[in-house]
mmCIF file of C-alpha atoms in Angstrom:
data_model
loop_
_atom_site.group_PDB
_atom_site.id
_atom_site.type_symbol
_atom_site.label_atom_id
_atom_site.label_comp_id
_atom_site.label_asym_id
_atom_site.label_seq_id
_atom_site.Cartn_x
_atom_site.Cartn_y
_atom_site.Cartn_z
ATOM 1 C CA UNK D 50 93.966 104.429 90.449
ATOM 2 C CA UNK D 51 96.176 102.811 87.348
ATOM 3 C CA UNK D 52 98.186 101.468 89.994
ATOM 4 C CA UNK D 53 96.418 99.844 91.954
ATOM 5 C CA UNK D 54 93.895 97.390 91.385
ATOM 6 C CA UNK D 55 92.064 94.816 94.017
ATOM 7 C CA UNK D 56 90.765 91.641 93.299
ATOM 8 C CA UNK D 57 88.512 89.342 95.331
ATOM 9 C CA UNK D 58 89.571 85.807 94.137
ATOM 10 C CA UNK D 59 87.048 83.871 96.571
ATOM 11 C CA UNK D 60 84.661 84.884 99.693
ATOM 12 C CA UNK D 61 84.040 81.748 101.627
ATOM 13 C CA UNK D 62 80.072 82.215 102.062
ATOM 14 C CA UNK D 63 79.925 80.544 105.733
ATOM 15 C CA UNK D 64 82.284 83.472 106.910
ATOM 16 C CA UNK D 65 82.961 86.014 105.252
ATOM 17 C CA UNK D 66 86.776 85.429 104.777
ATOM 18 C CA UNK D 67 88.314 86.931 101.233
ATOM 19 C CA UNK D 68 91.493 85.712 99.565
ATOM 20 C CA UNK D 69 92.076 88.312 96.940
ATOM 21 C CA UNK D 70 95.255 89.629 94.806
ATOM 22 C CA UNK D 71 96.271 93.520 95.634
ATOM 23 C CA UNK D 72 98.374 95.277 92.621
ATOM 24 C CA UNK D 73 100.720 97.627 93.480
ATOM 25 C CA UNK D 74 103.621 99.738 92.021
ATOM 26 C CA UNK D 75 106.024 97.219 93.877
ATOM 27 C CA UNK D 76 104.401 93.494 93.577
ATOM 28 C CA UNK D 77 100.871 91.809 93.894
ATOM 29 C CA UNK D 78 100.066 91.302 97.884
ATOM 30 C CA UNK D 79 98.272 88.244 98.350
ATOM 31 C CA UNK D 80 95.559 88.407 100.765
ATOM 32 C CA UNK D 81 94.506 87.983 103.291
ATOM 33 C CA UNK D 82 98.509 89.285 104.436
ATOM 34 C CA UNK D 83 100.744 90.065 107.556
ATOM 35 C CA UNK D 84 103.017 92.492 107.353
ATOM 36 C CA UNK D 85 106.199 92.904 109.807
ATOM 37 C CA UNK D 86 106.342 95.861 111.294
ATOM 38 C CA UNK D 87 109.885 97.823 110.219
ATOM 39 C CA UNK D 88 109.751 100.992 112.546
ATOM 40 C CA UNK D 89 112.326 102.878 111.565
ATOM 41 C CA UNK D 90 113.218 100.892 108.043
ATOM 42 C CA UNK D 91 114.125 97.821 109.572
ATOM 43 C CA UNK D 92 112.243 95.134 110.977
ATOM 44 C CA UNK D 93 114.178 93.914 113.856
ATOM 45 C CA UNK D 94 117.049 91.876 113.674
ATOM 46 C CA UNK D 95 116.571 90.097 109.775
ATOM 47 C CA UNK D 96 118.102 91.784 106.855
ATOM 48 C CA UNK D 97 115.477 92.124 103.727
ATOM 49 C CA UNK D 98 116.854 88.727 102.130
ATOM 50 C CA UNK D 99 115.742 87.309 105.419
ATOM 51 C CA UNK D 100 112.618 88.838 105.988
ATOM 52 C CA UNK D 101 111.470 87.745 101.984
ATOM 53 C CA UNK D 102 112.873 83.928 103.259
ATOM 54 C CA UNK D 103 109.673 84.382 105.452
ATOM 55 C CA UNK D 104 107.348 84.587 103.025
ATOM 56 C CA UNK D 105 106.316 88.435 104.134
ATOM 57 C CA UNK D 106 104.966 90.207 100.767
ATOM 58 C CA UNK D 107 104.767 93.568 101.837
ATOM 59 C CA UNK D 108 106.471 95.550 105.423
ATOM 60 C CA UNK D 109 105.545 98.668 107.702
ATOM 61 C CA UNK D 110 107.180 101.465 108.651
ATOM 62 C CA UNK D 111 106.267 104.550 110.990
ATOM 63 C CA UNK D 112 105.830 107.812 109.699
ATOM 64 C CA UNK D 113 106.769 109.784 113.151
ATOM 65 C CA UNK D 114 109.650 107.928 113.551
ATOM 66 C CA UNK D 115 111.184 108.230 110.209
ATOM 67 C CA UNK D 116 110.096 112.222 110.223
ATOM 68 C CA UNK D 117 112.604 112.148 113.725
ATOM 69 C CA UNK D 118 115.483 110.168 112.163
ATOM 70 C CA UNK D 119 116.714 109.782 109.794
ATOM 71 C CA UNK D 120 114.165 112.755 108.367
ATOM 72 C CA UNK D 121 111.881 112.023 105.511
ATOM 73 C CA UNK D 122 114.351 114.574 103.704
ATOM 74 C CA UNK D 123 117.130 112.328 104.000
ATOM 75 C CA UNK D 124 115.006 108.926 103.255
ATOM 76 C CA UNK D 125 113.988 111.125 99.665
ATOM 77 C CA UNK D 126 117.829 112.248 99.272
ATOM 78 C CA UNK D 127 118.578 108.266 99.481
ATOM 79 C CA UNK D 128 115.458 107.669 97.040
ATOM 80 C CA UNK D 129 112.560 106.727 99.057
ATOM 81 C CA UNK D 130 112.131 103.865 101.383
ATOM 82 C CA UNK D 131 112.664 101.112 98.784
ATOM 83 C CA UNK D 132 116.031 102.078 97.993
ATOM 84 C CA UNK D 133 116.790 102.934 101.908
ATOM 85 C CA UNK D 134 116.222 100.080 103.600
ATOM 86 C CA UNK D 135 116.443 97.936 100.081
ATOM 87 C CA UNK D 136 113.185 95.987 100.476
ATOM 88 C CA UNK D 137 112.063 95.617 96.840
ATOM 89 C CA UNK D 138 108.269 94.850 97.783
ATOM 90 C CA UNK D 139 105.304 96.679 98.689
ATOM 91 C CA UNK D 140 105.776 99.570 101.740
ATOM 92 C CA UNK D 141 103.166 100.656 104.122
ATOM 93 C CA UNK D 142 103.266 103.944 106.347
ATOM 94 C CA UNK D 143 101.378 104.568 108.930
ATOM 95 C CA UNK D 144 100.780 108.574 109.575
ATOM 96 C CA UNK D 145 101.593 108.875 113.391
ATOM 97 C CA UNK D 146 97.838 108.842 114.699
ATOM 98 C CA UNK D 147 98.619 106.021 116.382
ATOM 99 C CA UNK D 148 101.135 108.160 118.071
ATOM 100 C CA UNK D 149 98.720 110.321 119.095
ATOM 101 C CA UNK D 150 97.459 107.367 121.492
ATOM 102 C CA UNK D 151 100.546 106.133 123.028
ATOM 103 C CA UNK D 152 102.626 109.295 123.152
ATOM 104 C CA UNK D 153 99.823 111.001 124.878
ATOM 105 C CA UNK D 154 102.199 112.705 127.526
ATOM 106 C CA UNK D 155 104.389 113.948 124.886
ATOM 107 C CA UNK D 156 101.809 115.698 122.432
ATOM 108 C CA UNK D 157 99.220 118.498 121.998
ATOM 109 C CA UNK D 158 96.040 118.396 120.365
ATOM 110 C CA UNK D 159 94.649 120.614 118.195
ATOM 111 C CA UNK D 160 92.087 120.857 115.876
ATOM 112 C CA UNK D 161 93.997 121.421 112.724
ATOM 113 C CA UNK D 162 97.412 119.601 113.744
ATOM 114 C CA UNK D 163 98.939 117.416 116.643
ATOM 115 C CA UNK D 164 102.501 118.786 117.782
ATOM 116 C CA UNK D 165 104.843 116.078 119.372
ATOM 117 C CA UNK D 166 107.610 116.749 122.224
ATOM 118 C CA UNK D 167 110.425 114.381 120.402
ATOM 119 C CA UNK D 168 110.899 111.276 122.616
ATOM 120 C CA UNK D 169 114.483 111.327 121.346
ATOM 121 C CA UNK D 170 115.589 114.784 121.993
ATOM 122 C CA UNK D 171 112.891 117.074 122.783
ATOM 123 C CA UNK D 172 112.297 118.908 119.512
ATOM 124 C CA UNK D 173 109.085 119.593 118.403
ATOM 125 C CA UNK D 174 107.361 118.144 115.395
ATOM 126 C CA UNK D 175 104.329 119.511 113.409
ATOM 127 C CA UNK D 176 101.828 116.976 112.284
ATOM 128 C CA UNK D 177 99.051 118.860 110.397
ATOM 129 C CA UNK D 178 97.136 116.525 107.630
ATOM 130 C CA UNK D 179 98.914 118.425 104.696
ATOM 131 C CA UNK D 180 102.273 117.846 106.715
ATOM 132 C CA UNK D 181 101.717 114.134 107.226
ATOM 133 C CA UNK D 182 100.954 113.966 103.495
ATOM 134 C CA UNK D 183 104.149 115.602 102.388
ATOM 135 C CA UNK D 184 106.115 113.345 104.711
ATOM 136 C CA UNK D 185 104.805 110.200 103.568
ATOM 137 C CA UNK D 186 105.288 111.164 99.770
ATOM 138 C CA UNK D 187 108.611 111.867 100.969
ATOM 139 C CA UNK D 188 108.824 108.515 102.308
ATOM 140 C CA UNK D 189 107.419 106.979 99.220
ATOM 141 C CA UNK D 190 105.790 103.804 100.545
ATOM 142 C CA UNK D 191 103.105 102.259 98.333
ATOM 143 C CA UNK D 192 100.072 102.680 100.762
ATOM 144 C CA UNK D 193 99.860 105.506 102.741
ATOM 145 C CA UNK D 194 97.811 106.381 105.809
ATOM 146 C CA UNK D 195 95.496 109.669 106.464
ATOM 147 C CA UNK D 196 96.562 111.589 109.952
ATOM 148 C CA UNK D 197 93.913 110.178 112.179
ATOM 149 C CA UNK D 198 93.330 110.601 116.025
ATOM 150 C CA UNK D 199 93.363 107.091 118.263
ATOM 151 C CA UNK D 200 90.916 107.591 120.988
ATOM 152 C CA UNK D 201 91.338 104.905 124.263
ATOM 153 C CA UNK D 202 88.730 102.287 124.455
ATOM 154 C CA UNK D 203 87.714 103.583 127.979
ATOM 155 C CA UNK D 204 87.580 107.409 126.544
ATOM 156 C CA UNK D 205 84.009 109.037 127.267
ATOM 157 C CA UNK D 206 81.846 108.736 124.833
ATOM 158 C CA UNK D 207 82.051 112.529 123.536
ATOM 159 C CA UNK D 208 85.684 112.375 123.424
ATOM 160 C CA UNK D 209 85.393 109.449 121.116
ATOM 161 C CA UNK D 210 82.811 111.947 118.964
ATOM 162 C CA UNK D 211 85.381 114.412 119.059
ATOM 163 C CA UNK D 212 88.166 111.700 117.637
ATOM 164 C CA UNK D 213 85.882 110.493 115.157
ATOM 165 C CA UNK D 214 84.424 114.133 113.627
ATOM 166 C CA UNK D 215 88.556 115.145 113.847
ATOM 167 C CA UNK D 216 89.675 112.075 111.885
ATOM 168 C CA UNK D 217 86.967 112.701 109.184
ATOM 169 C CA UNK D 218 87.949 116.070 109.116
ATOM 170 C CA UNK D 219 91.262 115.190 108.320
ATOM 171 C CA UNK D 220 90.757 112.732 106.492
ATOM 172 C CA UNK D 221 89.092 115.004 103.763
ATOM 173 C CA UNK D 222 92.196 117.442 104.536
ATOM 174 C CA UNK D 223 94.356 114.564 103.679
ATOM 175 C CA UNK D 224 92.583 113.599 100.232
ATOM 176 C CA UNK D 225 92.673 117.009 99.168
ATOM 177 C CA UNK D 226 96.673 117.898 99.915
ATOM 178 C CA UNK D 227 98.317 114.170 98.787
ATOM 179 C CA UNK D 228 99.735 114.320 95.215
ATOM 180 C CA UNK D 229 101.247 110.973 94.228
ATOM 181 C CA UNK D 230 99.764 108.419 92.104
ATOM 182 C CA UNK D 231 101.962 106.195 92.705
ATOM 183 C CA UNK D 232 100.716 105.842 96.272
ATOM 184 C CA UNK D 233 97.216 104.247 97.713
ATOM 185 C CA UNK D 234 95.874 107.074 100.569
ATOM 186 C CA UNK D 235 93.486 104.454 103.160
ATOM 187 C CA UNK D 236 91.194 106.006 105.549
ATOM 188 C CA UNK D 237 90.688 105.176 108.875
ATOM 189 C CA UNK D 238 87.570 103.959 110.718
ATOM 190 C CA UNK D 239 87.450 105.198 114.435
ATOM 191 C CA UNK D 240 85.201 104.951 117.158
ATOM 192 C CA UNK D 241 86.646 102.727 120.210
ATOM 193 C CA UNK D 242 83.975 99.854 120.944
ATOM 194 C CA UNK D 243 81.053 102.083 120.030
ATOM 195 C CA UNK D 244 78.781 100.704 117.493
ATOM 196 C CA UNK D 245 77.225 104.400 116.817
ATOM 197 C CA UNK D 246 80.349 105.694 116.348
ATOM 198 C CA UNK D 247 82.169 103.504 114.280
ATOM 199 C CA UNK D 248 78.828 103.885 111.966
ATOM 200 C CA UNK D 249 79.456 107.720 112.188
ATOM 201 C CA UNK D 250 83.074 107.352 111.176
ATOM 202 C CA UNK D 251 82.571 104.816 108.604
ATOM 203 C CA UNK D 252 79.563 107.646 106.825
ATOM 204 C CA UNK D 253 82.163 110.332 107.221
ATOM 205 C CA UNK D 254 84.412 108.328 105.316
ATOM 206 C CA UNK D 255 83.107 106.215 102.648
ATOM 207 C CA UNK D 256 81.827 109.615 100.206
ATOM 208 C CA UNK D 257 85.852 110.377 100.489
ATOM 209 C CA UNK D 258 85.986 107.288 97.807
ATOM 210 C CA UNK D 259 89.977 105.905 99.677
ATOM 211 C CA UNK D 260 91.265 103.107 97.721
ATOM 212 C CA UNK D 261 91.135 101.664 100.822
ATOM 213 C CA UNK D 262 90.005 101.305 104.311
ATOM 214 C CA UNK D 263 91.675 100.892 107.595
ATOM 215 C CA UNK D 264 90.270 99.749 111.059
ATOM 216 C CA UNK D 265 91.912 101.667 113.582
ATOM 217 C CA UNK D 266 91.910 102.264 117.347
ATOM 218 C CA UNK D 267 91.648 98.304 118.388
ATOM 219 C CA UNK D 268 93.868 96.410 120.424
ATOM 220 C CA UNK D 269 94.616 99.630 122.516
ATOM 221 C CA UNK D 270 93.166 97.587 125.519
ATOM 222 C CA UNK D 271 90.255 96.294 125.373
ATOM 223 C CA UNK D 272 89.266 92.849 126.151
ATOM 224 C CA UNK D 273 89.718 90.528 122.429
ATOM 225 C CA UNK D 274 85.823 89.336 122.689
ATOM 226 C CA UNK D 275 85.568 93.147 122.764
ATOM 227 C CA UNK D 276 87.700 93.940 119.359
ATOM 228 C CA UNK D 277 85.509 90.962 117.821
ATOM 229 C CA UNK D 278 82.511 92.437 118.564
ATOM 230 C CA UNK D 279 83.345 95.629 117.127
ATOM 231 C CA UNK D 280 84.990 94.290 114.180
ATOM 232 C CA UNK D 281 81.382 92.182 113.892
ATOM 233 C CA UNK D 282 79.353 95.740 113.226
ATOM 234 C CA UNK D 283 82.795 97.769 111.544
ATOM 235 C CA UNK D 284 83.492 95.623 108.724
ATOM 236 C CA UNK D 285 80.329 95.385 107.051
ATOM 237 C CA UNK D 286 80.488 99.255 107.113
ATOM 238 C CA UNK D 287 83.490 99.308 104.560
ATOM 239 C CA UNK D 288 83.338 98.816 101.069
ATOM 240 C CA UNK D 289 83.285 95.130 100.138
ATOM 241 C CA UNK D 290 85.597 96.030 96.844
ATOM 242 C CA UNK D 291 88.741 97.679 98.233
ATOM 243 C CA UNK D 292 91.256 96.027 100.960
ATOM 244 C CA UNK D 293 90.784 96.174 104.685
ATOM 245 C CA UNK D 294 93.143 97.001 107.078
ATOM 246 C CA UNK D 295 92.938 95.971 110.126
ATOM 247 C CA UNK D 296 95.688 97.755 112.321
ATOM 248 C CA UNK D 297 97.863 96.790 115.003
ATOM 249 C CA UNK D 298 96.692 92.998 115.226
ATOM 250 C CA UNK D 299 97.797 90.936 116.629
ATOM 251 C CA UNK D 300 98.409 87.702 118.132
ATOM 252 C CA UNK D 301 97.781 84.823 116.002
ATOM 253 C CA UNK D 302 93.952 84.301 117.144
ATOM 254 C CA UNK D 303 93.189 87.760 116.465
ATOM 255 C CA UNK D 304 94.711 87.388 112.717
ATOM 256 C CA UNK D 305 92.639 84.370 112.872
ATOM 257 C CA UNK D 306 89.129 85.732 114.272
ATOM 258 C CA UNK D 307 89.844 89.366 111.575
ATOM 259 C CA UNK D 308 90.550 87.373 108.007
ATOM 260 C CA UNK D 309 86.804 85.495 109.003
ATOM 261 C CA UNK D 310 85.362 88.877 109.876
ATOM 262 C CA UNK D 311 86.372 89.711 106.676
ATOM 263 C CA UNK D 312 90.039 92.050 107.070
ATOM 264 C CA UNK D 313 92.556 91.547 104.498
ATOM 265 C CA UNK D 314 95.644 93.183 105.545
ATOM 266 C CA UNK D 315 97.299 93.307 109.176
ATOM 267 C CA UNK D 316 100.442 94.476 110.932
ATOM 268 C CA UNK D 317 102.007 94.221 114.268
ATOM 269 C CA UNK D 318 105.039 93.911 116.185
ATOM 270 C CA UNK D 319 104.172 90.661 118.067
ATOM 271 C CA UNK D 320 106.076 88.418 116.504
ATOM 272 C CA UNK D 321 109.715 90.067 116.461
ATOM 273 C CA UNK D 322 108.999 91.331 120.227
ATOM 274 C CA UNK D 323 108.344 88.252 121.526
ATOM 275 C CA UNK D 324 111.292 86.922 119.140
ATOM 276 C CA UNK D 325 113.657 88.768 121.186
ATOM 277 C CA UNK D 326 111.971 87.925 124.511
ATOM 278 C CA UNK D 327 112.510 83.812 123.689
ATOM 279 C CA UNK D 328 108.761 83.401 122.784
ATOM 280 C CA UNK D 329 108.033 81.326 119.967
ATOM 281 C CA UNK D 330 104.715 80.900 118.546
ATOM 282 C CA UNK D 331 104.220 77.304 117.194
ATOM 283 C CA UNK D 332 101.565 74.757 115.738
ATOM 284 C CA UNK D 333 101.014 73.810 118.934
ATOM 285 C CA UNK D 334 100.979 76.914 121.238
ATOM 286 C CA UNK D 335 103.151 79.428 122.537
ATOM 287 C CA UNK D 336 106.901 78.166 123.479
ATOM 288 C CA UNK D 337 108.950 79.525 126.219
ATOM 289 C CA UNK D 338 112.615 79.048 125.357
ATOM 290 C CA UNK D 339 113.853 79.827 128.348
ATOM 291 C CA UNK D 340 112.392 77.079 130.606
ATOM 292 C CA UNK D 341 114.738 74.601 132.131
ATOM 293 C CA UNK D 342 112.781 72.127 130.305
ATOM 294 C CA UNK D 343 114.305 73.144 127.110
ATOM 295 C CA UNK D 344 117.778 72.620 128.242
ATOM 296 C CA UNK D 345 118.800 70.074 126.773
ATOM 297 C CA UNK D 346 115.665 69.395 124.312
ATOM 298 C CA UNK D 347 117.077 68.453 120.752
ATOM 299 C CA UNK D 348 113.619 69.337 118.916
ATOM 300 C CA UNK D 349 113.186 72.086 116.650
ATOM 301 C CA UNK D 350 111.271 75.252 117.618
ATOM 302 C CA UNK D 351 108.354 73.387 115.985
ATOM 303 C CA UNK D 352 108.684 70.145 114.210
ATOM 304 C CA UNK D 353 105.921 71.167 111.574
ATOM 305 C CA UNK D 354 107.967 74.605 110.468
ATOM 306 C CA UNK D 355 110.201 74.113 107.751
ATOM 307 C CA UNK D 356 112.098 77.416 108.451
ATOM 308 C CA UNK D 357 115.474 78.170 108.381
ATOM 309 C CA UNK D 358 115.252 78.398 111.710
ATOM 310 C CA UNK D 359 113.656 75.373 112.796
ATOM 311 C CA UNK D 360 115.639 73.259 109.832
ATOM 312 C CA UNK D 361 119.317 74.247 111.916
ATOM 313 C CA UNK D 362 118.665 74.548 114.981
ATOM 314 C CA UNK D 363 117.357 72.791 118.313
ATOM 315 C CA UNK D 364 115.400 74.093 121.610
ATOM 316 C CA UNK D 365 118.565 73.312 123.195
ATOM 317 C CA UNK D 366 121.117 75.606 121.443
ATOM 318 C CA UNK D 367 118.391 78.361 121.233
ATOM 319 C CA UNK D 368 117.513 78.324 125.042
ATOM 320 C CA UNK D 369 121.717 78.654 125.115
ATOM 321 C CA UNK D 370 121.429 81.808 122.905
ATOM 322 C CA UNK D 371 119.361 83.641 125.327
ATOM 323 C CA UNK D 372 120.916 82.066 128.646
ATOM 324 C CA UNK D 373 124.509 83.295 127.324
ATOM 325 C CA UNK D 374 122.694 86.941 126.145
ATOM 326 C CA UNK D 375 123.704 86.047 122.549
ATOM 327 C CA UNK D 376 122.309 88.579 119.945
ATOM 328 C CA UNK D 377 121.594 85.559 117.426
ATOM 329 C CA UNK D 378 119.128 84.360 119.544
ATOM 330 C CA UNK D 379 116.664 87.223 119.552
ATOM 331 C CA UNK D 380 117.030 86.753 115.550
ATOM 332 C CA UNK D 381 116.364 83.430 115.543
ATOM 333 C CA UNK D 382 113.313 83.559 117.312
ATOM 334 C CA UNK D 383 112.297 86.487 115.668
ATOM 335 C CA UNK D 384 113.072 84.530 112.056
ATOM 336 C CA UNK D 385 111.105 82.071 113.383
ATOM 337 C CA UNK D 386 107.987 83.586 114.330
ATOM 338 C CA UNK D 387 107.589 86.017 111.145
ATOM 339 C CA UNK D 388 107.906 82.700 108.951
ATOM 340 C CA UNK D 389 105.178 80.984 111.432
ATOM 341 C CA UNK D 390 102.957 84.128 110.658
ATOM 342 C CA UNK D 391 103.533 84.105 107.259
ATOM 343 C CA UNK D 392 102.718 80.219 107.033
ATOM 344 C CA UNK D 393 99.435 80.649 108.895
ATOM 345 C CA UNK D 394 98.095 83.204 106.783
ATOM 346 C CA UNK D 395 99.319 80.919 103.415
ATOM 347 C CA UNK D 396 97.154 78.456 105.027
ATOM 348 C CA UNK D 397 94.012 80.591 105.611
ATOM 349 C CA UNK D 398 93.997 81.584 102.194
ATOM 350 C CA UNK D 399 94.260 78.191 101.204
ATOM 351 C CA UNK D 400 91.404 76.960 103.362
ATOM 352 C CA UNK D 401 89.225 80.011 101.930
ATOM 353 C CA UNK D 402 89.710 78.953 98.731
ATOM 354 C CA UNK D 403 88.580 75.491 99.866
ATOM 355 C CA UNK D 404 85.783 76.790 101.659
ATOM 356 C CA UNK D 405 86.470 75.386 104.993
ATOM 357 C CA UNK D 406 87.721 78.333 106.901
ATOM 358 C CA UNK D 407 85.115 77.755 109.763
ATOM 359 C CA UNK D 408 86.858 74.204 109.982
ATOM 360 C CA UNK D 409 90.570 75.848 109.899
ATOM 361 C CA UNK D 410 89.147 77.637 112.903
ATOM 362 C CA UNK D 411 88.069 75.276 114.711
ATOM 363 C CA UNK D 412 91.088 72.769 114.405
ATOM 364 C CA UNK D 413 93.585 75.453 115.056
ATOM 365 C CA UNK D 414 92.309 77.361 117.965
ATOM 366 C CA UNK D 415 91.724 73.237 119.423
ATOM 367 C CA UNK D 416 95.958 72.842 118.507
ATOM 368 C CA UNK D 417 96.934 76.380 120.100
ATOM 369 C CA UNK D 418 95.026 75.648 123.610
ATOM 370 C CA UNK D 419 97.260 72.920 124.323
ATOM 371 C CA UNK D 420 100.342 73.310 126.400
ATOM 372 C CA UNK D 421 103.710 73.138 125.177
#
């Protein structure tokens, strides 16, 4: 694809870890790369002039939720998702699978299609692969997602066959019905914890030549030595020349443990979630801003983050934020934490480069195990 080209830069030989350049119709994506998670065209609390202050290349948004509200209609009326929510970068869209996992209740399953029971007002929406296709082009995010089906960990193991022969199916479905150019269609890898079946998906999948591949159906629950393990047997499965996604992940040791299994790209809504519940993730740990401790603590967030955030502003006045049910304070914190994400995956690529990402490892897991 003309627009999109992929280039591995350096593969640190101990690991395993990549730092490569991705091209897209929007910017180059430096990798290995977090992206925020914007929902609904919005990531939480920071305007797009904020969210770029954090160093985030590229963003997420949902594909269910935008096909609810405002309707991928209106996002195309408005000219796609760039102009919408005015984030110039690159635009991921996920294509409601994962939806298929955590609005179990509310959903049907078929073989050709999964029909939701809206959360927000009980309509009913259609996802068939040709549908989710014509949404996201709609949508107009750079990379785009095939309609996949998100098995739970615990799921017997023929139900996880089932997931895995349905998400190939579509997956071919997909391919076939998306038009645009312009826009990079991943596949998805499924299979739970199941080394058999992650090899069965990854066959099914692979001939379908995606620009790129996607891990899905991890961090729904099972233990993180778990999501490891599987990620040990998934990742040499996928191509070694396009980007890797892996999805949903995670906390910081989990971005940590993927980029030296190998994954490139990641998203998740960690870091503005616990923003707004007065978690901070720092250099040294997790921080709790609502301790008594923190009271009257003059400190910054975390004295090695040269954030906005942490330039202005002390644990004290912070803690008062969210004591007084201030709405700054969930932004803040939020702020905060994307820009710690963002620095810790500048860092990884830099210690790739160097060929010392075992060593980054080991020193930063030591610094997060203390107590704050």
């Amino acid at each position: 694809m003309s627009h999109f080209q992929f280039h591995l830069d350096a593969v640190d030989p101990a690991t395993g870890a990549r730092v490569g350049r991705w091209d897209t119709p929007h910017g180059t994506v430096e990798t290995p790369a977090f992206m925020p998670v914007g929902t609904l065209a919005t990531v939480k609390g920071l305007t797009p002039d904020q969210l770029q202050q954090t160093g985030a290349q590229m963003v997420l948004a949902n594909t269910y939720h935008l096909a609810l509200r405002p309707g991928a209609e209106v996002v195309a009326e408005m000219g796609g998702l760039h102009e919408f929510m005015q984030w110039k970068g690159p635009i991921l869209t996920d294509s409601g699978g994962f939806q298929v996992f955590s609005l179990a209740p509310m959903r049907k399953l078929y073989e050709d299609k999964v029909v939701f029971r809206s959360h927000i007002d009980g309509s009913l929406l259609e996802l068939s692969p040709a549908q989710c296709m014509r949404i996201q082009e709609q949508l107009g995010a750079d990379c785009i997602m095939c309609l996949d089906e998100c098995p739970p960990h615990d799921a017997p193991i023929e139900k996880i066959r089932e997931a895995v022969d349905r998400t190939t199916v579509w997956a071919s479905r997909c391919r076939d019905s998306h038009q645009r150019a312009d826009q990079a269609l991943f596949g998805i890898v499924q299979g739970a914890t199941d080394q058999k079946m992650r090899e069965r998906s990854a066959a099914g999948l692979r001939p379908l030549d995606f620009p790129g591949y996607a891990v899905g159906g991890l961090s729904v629950g099972e233990e993180p030595t778990e999501m490891y393990r599987t990620l040990d047997f998934t990742v040499p499965l996928l191509p070694t020349d396009r980007p890797r996604y892996l999805m949903g992940v995670g906390r910081p040791v989990d971005l940590l443990e993927g980029v030296l299994r190998g994954i490139d790209l990641f998203d998740c809504v960690m870091p503005t979630r616990n923003g707004r519940n007065a978690t901070a993730f720092t250099s040294e740990g997790l921080l709790k801003l609502k301790n008594l401790k923190h009271r009257t603590d003059p400190t910054p967030v975390d004295p090695e983050c040269e954030c906005p955030v942490c330039r202005q502003f002390s644990r004290a006045y912070i803690r008062h934020l969210f004591m007084s049910k201030e709405m700054l304070g969930p932004i803040l914190l939020s702020w905060h934490n994307l820009a710690f994400y963002q620095r810790l995956m500048r860092d990884l690529r830099s210690a790739i480069r160097e060929g010392r990402s075992a060593e980054f490892r080991t020193d930063q897991l030591a610094r997060w195990n203390r107590s704050v």
